[in-house]
Amino acid sequence: EMDLSSIEQDAEQIMSGARSPIILPTDPIARNLETVIDHLNIGEMKKKFITGSPPAASPPGEVYETRSSHSSGRSSRAMSRCMSPTPDEDKSSIFPDGIEYIVVPSAIYPLQPISTAPTPSASPSPHHTYRGFSSPINTPFSATPPSDSPFAPLSLASSSSSEQLADPRDIPFTMEVTELVYFYRILYEATNPRVPLLERLRFLAITSQNIDMFFCKRALKLHLGHGLHSHRGDLPRNAIKGLKIMDYDKVSETLRMLVRDTYDLLNRNLLPLMAKNGIRLMKWQELSSEEQSTMREWFVQRVFPLMTPLVVDAGHPFPVLSNLSLNIAALLEHEKKGETRFVRIKVPARIARWVPVQQRGPLQMIPIEELILGNLDIIFPNTKIIAADVFRITKHYDLKLEGEYEANNLLELIKSELHKRKFAPAVRLECARTMPRSLSDVLISQLRLHDSDVYMTDGPLGLADLFQLCKLNLPALKYEPWLPRTPDLFVDLRSKYASPGDLFKAIKKGDLLLQHPYVSFTTTVQFFIECAMHDPKVQAIKISIYRTSSSSPLIKALCEAAQNKEVSVLVDLKASGDEEQNAKYARMLEQAGCHVSYGLVGLKSHAKIAMVVREEEDGVLREYVHLSTGNYNASTSDVYVDVGIITCDAVLGRDLCDLFNYLTGYSRISSFRKLVSAPMNMRQSFIDLINREAEEAKQGRPATIMAVMNGLDEKRIVRALYDAGAAGVVIKLVVRGRCRVLPGIPGISDNIQVISILGRFLEHSRIFYFGNGAKNGGPKAFIGSADWQHRNLKRRVEVLVPVEDPANVEKLRNIINTYLEDKEQAWEMLPDGRYRKRVVSEHPQRSAQQQFMIRTLKEHPVVWVDTTKR
């Protein structure tokens, strides 16, 4: 029932020795492959490969998949070396545990061996193809293997035969793998020679941080078998019925490849380039005796008092380790007693990770853990240090509230769960490849991990700490600084002659559409709240906060406003990663006199909304509202691209009053006049808009759907998009992260285009444009807090607001078109779900983000206006 042509071609190449096979154990392969195996005589291929046919590019013994030296059990079933066995060699040693293997087309993009020979960098080709770092690190690559690559995966959407073509609505969608492919796209920017060096280092640190969060949230669920989101819908009869494309081992394998590629890139490309620019990360052994003496004195004065070694023995249990913390494990032997003990030392988090070597200047640094390892004799005098090395653990850190519906106080429940999280199970152990087995065995045993949970690396652990190096004062190695501009309207309002009420008079003249970080968040949105705080005619302020900065000026302004106004704040205590900070702010706001609520039980409050109630000159109360795609976070507003609107539309104001009552009270409202809200009716509203475009297309009239979002995985919306595309609707999607829609399949999605934009700013906007969405048949545009993802549309409180001013609708359309025309930072999604970097010239082109900066410079030349009045 499968398309056998691709497999037969792979088989011929394997049996002729032209390529190496991709191997998987037979146990996860579905039953319906048995016929294929018999048809292709897979046994002969297996026999030929075992008797020795390594890939042509790989000399015998070259490692092409990094594996922990502790790998065993199921984690070791995938082959990890290209080996040419001698005639006397036991063939079973290649395939551990006597597992039977078969050759199948790979659903992941495996990596070819990386040559260690230096290769001159190459200029970007018009179309890169990306399967990991298959070529030397300093050469360009992109996110999909070419069609003739021996490592190209089986494409269910590339066959010309309709009998063999799987309906994309029924192809399994694996959320975990699409997430990892997105991480690879980020990592690509760290290899891009068009990106300044320290910015490339920042992209690598972002990748490492994303991997950390993936483990914190997903690893335990994958272990338990709960997290493999292979959404299928109704599987086609003529396609891959019953085939489980992805299992835990393959996700783990892809993670290992990603981690390995990250360290390969750092060690073989970025660190040498940094050294050429005077930036060096040094080992203790590389310091001269004079430098070691100086740094030893610095250690005694600055670090040693913070050291707290904890021994593990009958009287001292294994300590509780902090999530993502750096630690040192040491095996000690007392000189007199001759007994050995395991000791753990936590690396102080309050000391900078990269310590400048005083004699070498601020750019020559030693990691703090190296400094500690070099001075263990000070911590353990008269003791023999048998072994010592650095390790790092990752815990399951996804907050799971049990008893939320029965809780009397959500804040106390959150505090209790946060305390329990300190004792969450470990899901990953990272350690240096040089760590002796005597140390790693203790850690694996005490942390109750499996060998497959061990990640051994060649470089510093916790690469997210490289963010600190990105702050070095080296302008030539960074992007040219961008300072957000202040719109002319706000420049005038911030003058010393303006009053707080002048802003509200300006809002009456027309809606204000803002795009951050091109326009300043501080001098617009923050200023809007500050004006409300100082205006004596403002009676009340209401706001919903999902995330905000650690020293938020917004929180301070709300606390001050509560002294003489009604201030209501909805603080979401379940914002992933910000639970503790939000709980702290909730208490602070309550103490200042604000009315604080925590949202609805069972739902996250993800809407980004604020409302100011002001008494007008005629005594009537009027609502002024701000709705946005981004958080009220001044720190991230400089690097996240978001769109917001400030308006005094009376109907929207009434809708927001109802919405706040719904969130803070016991209202049972189910719909609004203009506002669209999840989980009430947002999903169905989107489907209705999509279907309206499909009906227009069926009547032979032009129909268009354009959207910008972070992710797309909602099954009903995906099916509606396919139906609309098949009806003739032109659909253009800008989806930064994972996307379930497969574009460009003839007869099904050939009217659908999907791109992903990755650049210096993180694309966080949610913009939706429908060519016939208005009641009069004209275009309709929305902005909102929700992506087309199931979690947004059914498990969160989200808000979608229509943008009705024709000029603002045209602005949103121009924003989307600018993204679609990007020829520098755009990735095109291919029909089989892979991505290709869109590069049309060897010379850099203006990216969409650069176009936005140029436009903003022309429209709003003022960077910042000092105000002495407030």
Short mmCIF file of N, CA and C in Angstrom, two decimals, residues 636-703:
data_model
loop_
_atom_site.label_atom_id
_atom_site.label_comp_id
_atom_site.label_asym_id
_atom_site.label_seq_id
_atom_site.Cartn_x
_atom_site.Cartn_y
_atom_site.Cartn_z
N THR A 636 11.72 42.84 26.89
CA THR A 636 11.61 42.05 25.66
C THR A 636 11.04 42.87 24.51
N SER A 637 10.42 44.01 24.80
CA SER A 637 9.83 44.81 23.73
C SER A 637 10.87 45.36 22.77
N ASP A 638 12.14 45.36 23.18
CA ASP A 638 13.21 45.84 22.31
C ASP A 638 13.72 44.76 21.37
N VAL A 639 13.32 43.51 21.58
CA VAL A 639 13.82 42.43 20.73
C VAL A 639 12.69 41.57 20.15
N TYR A 640 11.45 41.75 20.63
CA TYR A 640 10.30 41.02 20.10
C TYR A 640 9.54 41.93 19.14
N VAL A 641 9.18 41.38 18.00
CA VAL A 641 8.34 42.13 17.06
C VAL A 641 6.88 41.86 17.40
N ASP A 642 6.16 42.92 17.75
CA ASP A 642 4.74 42.82 18.10
C ASP A 642 3.98 43.99 17.53
N VAL A 643 2.68 43.81 17.44
CA VAL A 643 1.79 44.85 16.94
C VAL A 643 0.72 45.11 17.99
N GLY A 644 0.43 46.38 18.22
CA GLY A 644 -0.62 46.74 19.18
C GLY A 644 -1.44 47.91 18.66
N ILE A 645 -2.58 48.12 19.29
CA ILE A 645 -3.46 49.22 18.89
C ILE A 645 -4.02 49.89 20.14
N ILE A 646 -4.07 51.22 20.10
CA ILE A 646 -4.71 52.01 21.15
C ILE A 646 -5.91 52.70 20.53
N THR A 647 -7.07 52.52 21.12
CA THR A 647 -8.31 53.04 20.55
C THR A 647 -9.29 53.41 21.65
N CYS A 648 -10.27 54.24 21.27
CA CYS A 648 -11.36 54.54 22.20
C CYS A 648 -12.70 54.15 21.58
N ASP A 649 -12.67 53.16 20.69
CA ASP A 649 -13.89 52.66 20.08
C ASP A 649 -14.87 52.25 21.17
N ALA A 650 -16.07 52.79 21.13
CA ALA A 650 -17.04 52.58 22.21
C ALA A 650 -17.48 51.12 22.31
N VAL A 651 -17.65 50.46 21.16
CA VAL A 651 -18.10 49.07 21.19
C VAL A 651 -17.00 48.17 21.75
N LEU A 652 -15.75 48.40 21.33
CA LEU A 652 -14.64 47.61 21.88
C LEU A 652 -14.49 47.88 23.38
N GLY A 653 -14.71 49.14 23.78
CA GLY A 653 -14.63 49.45 25.20
C GLY A 653 -15.67 48.69 26.00
N ARG A 654 -16.88 48.59 25.46
CA ARG A 654 -17.93 47.82 26.15
C ARG A 654 -17.57 46.33 26.18
N ASP A 655 -17.00 45.85 25.09
CA ASP A 655 -16.58 44.44 25.05
C ASP A 655 -15.52 44.15 26.10
N LEU A 656 -14.58 45.07 26.25
CA LEU A 656 -13.52 44.83 27.24
C LEU A 656 -14.07 44.91 28.65
N CYS A 657 -15.03 45.76 28.88
CA CYS A 657 -15.68 45.77 30.20
C CYS A 657 -16.28 44.40 30.49
N ASP A 658 -16.99 43.83 29.51
CA ASP A 658 -17.58 42.50 29.70
C ASP A 658 -16.50 41.44 29.90
N LEU A 659 -15.41 41.57 29.15
CA LEU A 659 -14.35 40.56 29.26
C LEU A 659 -13.70 40.60 30.64
N PHE A 660 -13.40 41.79 31.15
CA PHE A 660 -12.79 41.88 32.48
C PHE A 660 -13.76 41.35 33.54
N ASN A 661 -15.04 41.63 33.37
CA ASN A 661 -16.02 41.08 34.32
C ASN A 661 -16.04 39.55 34.25
N TYR A 662 -15.88 39.03 33.05
CA TYR A 662 -15.84 37.58 32.86
C TYR A 662 -14.60 36.98 33.55
N LEU A 663 -13.48 37.71 33.48
CA LEU A 663 -12.23 37.19 34.02
C LEU A 663 -12.14 37.35 35.54
N THR A 664 -12.74 38.39 36.06
CA THR A 664 -12.58 38.67 37.49
C THR A 664 -13.82 38.32 38.30
N GLY A 665 -14.96 38.21 37.65
CA GLY A 665 -16.19 37.95 38.38
C GLY A 665 -16.75 36.57 38.07
N TYR A 666 -18.06 36.52 37.92
CA TYR A 666 -18.72 35.22 37.69
C TYR A 666 -19.63 35.33 36.49
N SER A 667 -19.22 36.17 35.53
CA SER A 667 -20.03 36.39 34.34
C SER A 667 -20.03 35.15 33.46
N ARG A 668 -21.15 34.89 32.81
CA ARG A 668 -21.27 33.74 31.92
C ARG A 668 -21.46 34.20 30.47
N ILE A 669 -20.84 35.28 30.10
CA ILE A 669 -20.96 35.79 28.74
C ILE A 669 -20.34 34.80 27.76
N SER A 670 -20.95 34.65 26.60
CA SER A 670 -20.48 33.65 25.64
C SER A 670 -20.01 34.26 24.33
N SER A 671 -20.27 35.55 24.10
CA SER A 671 -19.82 36.19 22.87
C SER A 671 -19.77 37.70 23.09
N PHE A 672 -19.12 38.39 22.16
CA PHE A 672 -18.97 39.83 22.25
C PHE A 672 -19.45 40.47 20.95
N ARG A 673 -19.47 41.78 20.94
CA ARG A 673 -19.97 42.50 19.78
C ARG A 673 -18.92 42.55 18.66
N LYS A 674 -17.72 42.99 19.00
CA LYS A 674 -16.62 43.03 18.03
C LYS A 674 -15.48 42.10 18.40
N LEU A 675 -15.22 42.04 19.68
CA LEU A 675 -14.09 41.24 20.17
C LEU A 675 -14.35 39.76 19.93
N VAL A 676 -13.31 39.03 19.63
CA VAL A 676 -13.39 37.57 19.52
C VAL A 676 -12.48 37.00 20.60
N SER A 677 -12.98 36.02 21.34
CA SER A 677 -12.23 35.51 22.49
C SER A 677 -12.17 33.98 22.48
N ALA A 678 -11.04 33.47 22.90
CA ALA A 678 -10.89 32.04 23.16
C ALA A 678 -10.93 31.86 24.68
N PRO A 679 -11.42 30.72 25.12
CA PRO A 679 -11.86 29.56 24.35
C PRO A 679 -13.33 29.60 23.90
N MET A 680 -13.94 30.76 23.95
CA MET A 680 -15.36 30.84 23.63
C MET A 680 -15.65 30.50 22.17
N ASN A 681 -15.24 31.41 21.27
CA ASN A 681 -15.66 31.25 19.88
C ASN A 681 -14.58 31.58 18.87
N MET A 682 -13.33 31.71 19.30
CA MET A 682 -12.29 32.16 18.39
C MET A 682 -12.02 31.13 17.29
N ARG A 683 -11.89 29.86 17.66
CA ARG A 683 -11.60 28.85 16.65
C ARG A 683 -12.68 28.81 15.58
N GLN A 684 -13.94 28.81 15.99
CA GLN A 684 -15.02 28.76 15.02
C GLN A 684 -15.07 30.03 14.19
N SER A 685 -14.74 31.16 14.80
CA SER A 685 -14.73 32.42 14.05
C SER A 685 -13.69 32.38 12.94
N PHE A 686 -12.50 31.84 13.24
CA PHE A 686 -11.48 31.71 12.22
C PHE A 686 -11.94 30.77 11.10
N ILE A 687 -12.53 29.65 11.48
CA ILE A 687 -13.00 28.69 10.48
C ILE A 687 -14.06 29.32 9.60
N ASP A 688 -14.96 30.10 10.18
CA ASP A 688 -16.00 30.77 9.40
C ASP A 688 -15.38 31.76 8.40
N LEU A 689 -14.36 32.49 8.84
CA LEU A 689 -13.69 33.44 7.94
C LEU A 689 -12.98 32.71 6.80
N ILE A 690 -12.35 31.59 7.13
CA ILE A 690 -11.68 30.79 6.09
C ILE A 690 -12.71 30.24 5.11
N ASN A 691 -13.82 29.73 5.62
CA ASN A 691 -14.85 29.17 4.75
C ASN A 691 -15.48 30.25 3.86
N ARG A 692 -15.58 31.47 4.37
CA ARG A 692 -16.14 32.55 3.55
C ARG A 692 -15.24 32.82 2.35
N GLU A 693 -13.93 32.80 2.58
CA GLU A 693 -13.01 32.98 1.44
C GLU A 693 -13.16 31.83 0.45
N ALA A 694 -13.34 30.61 0.97
CA ALA A 694 -13.51 29.45 0.08
C ALA A 694 -14.77 29.61 -0.78
N GLU A 695 -15.84 30.09 -0.20
CA GLU A 695 -17.07 30.28 -0.96
C GLU A 695 -16.88 31.33 -2.05
N GLU A 696 -16.13 32.39 -1.73
CA GLU A 696 -15.86 33.41 -2.74
C GLU A 696 -15.06 32.81 -3.89
N ALA A 697 -14.07 31.99 -3.56
CA ALA A 697 -13.25 31.37 -4.60
C ALA A 697 -14.07 30.44 -5.48
N LYS A 698 -14.99 29.70 -4.87
CA LYS A 698 -15.83 28.79 -5.65
C LYS A 698 -16.74 29.55 -6.63
N GLN A 699 -17.05 30.79 -6.31
CA GLN A 699 -17.85 31.62 -7.18
C GLN A 699 -17.01 32.33 -8.25
N GLY A 700 -15.72 32.02 -8.25
CA GLY A 700 -14.84 32.60 -9.25
C GLY A 700 -14.33 33.98 -8.92
N ARG A 701 -14.52 34.41 -7.69
CA ARG A 701 -14.07 35.72 -7.29
C ARG A 701 -12.73 35.62 -6.55
N PRO A 702 -11.93 36.69 -6.58
CA PRO A 702 -10.63 36.65 -5.88
C PRO A 702 -10.82 36.41 -4.38
N ALA A 703 -9.98 35.57 -3.82
CA ALA A 703 -10.06 35.26 -2.39
C ALA A 703 -8.65 35.09 -1.85
#
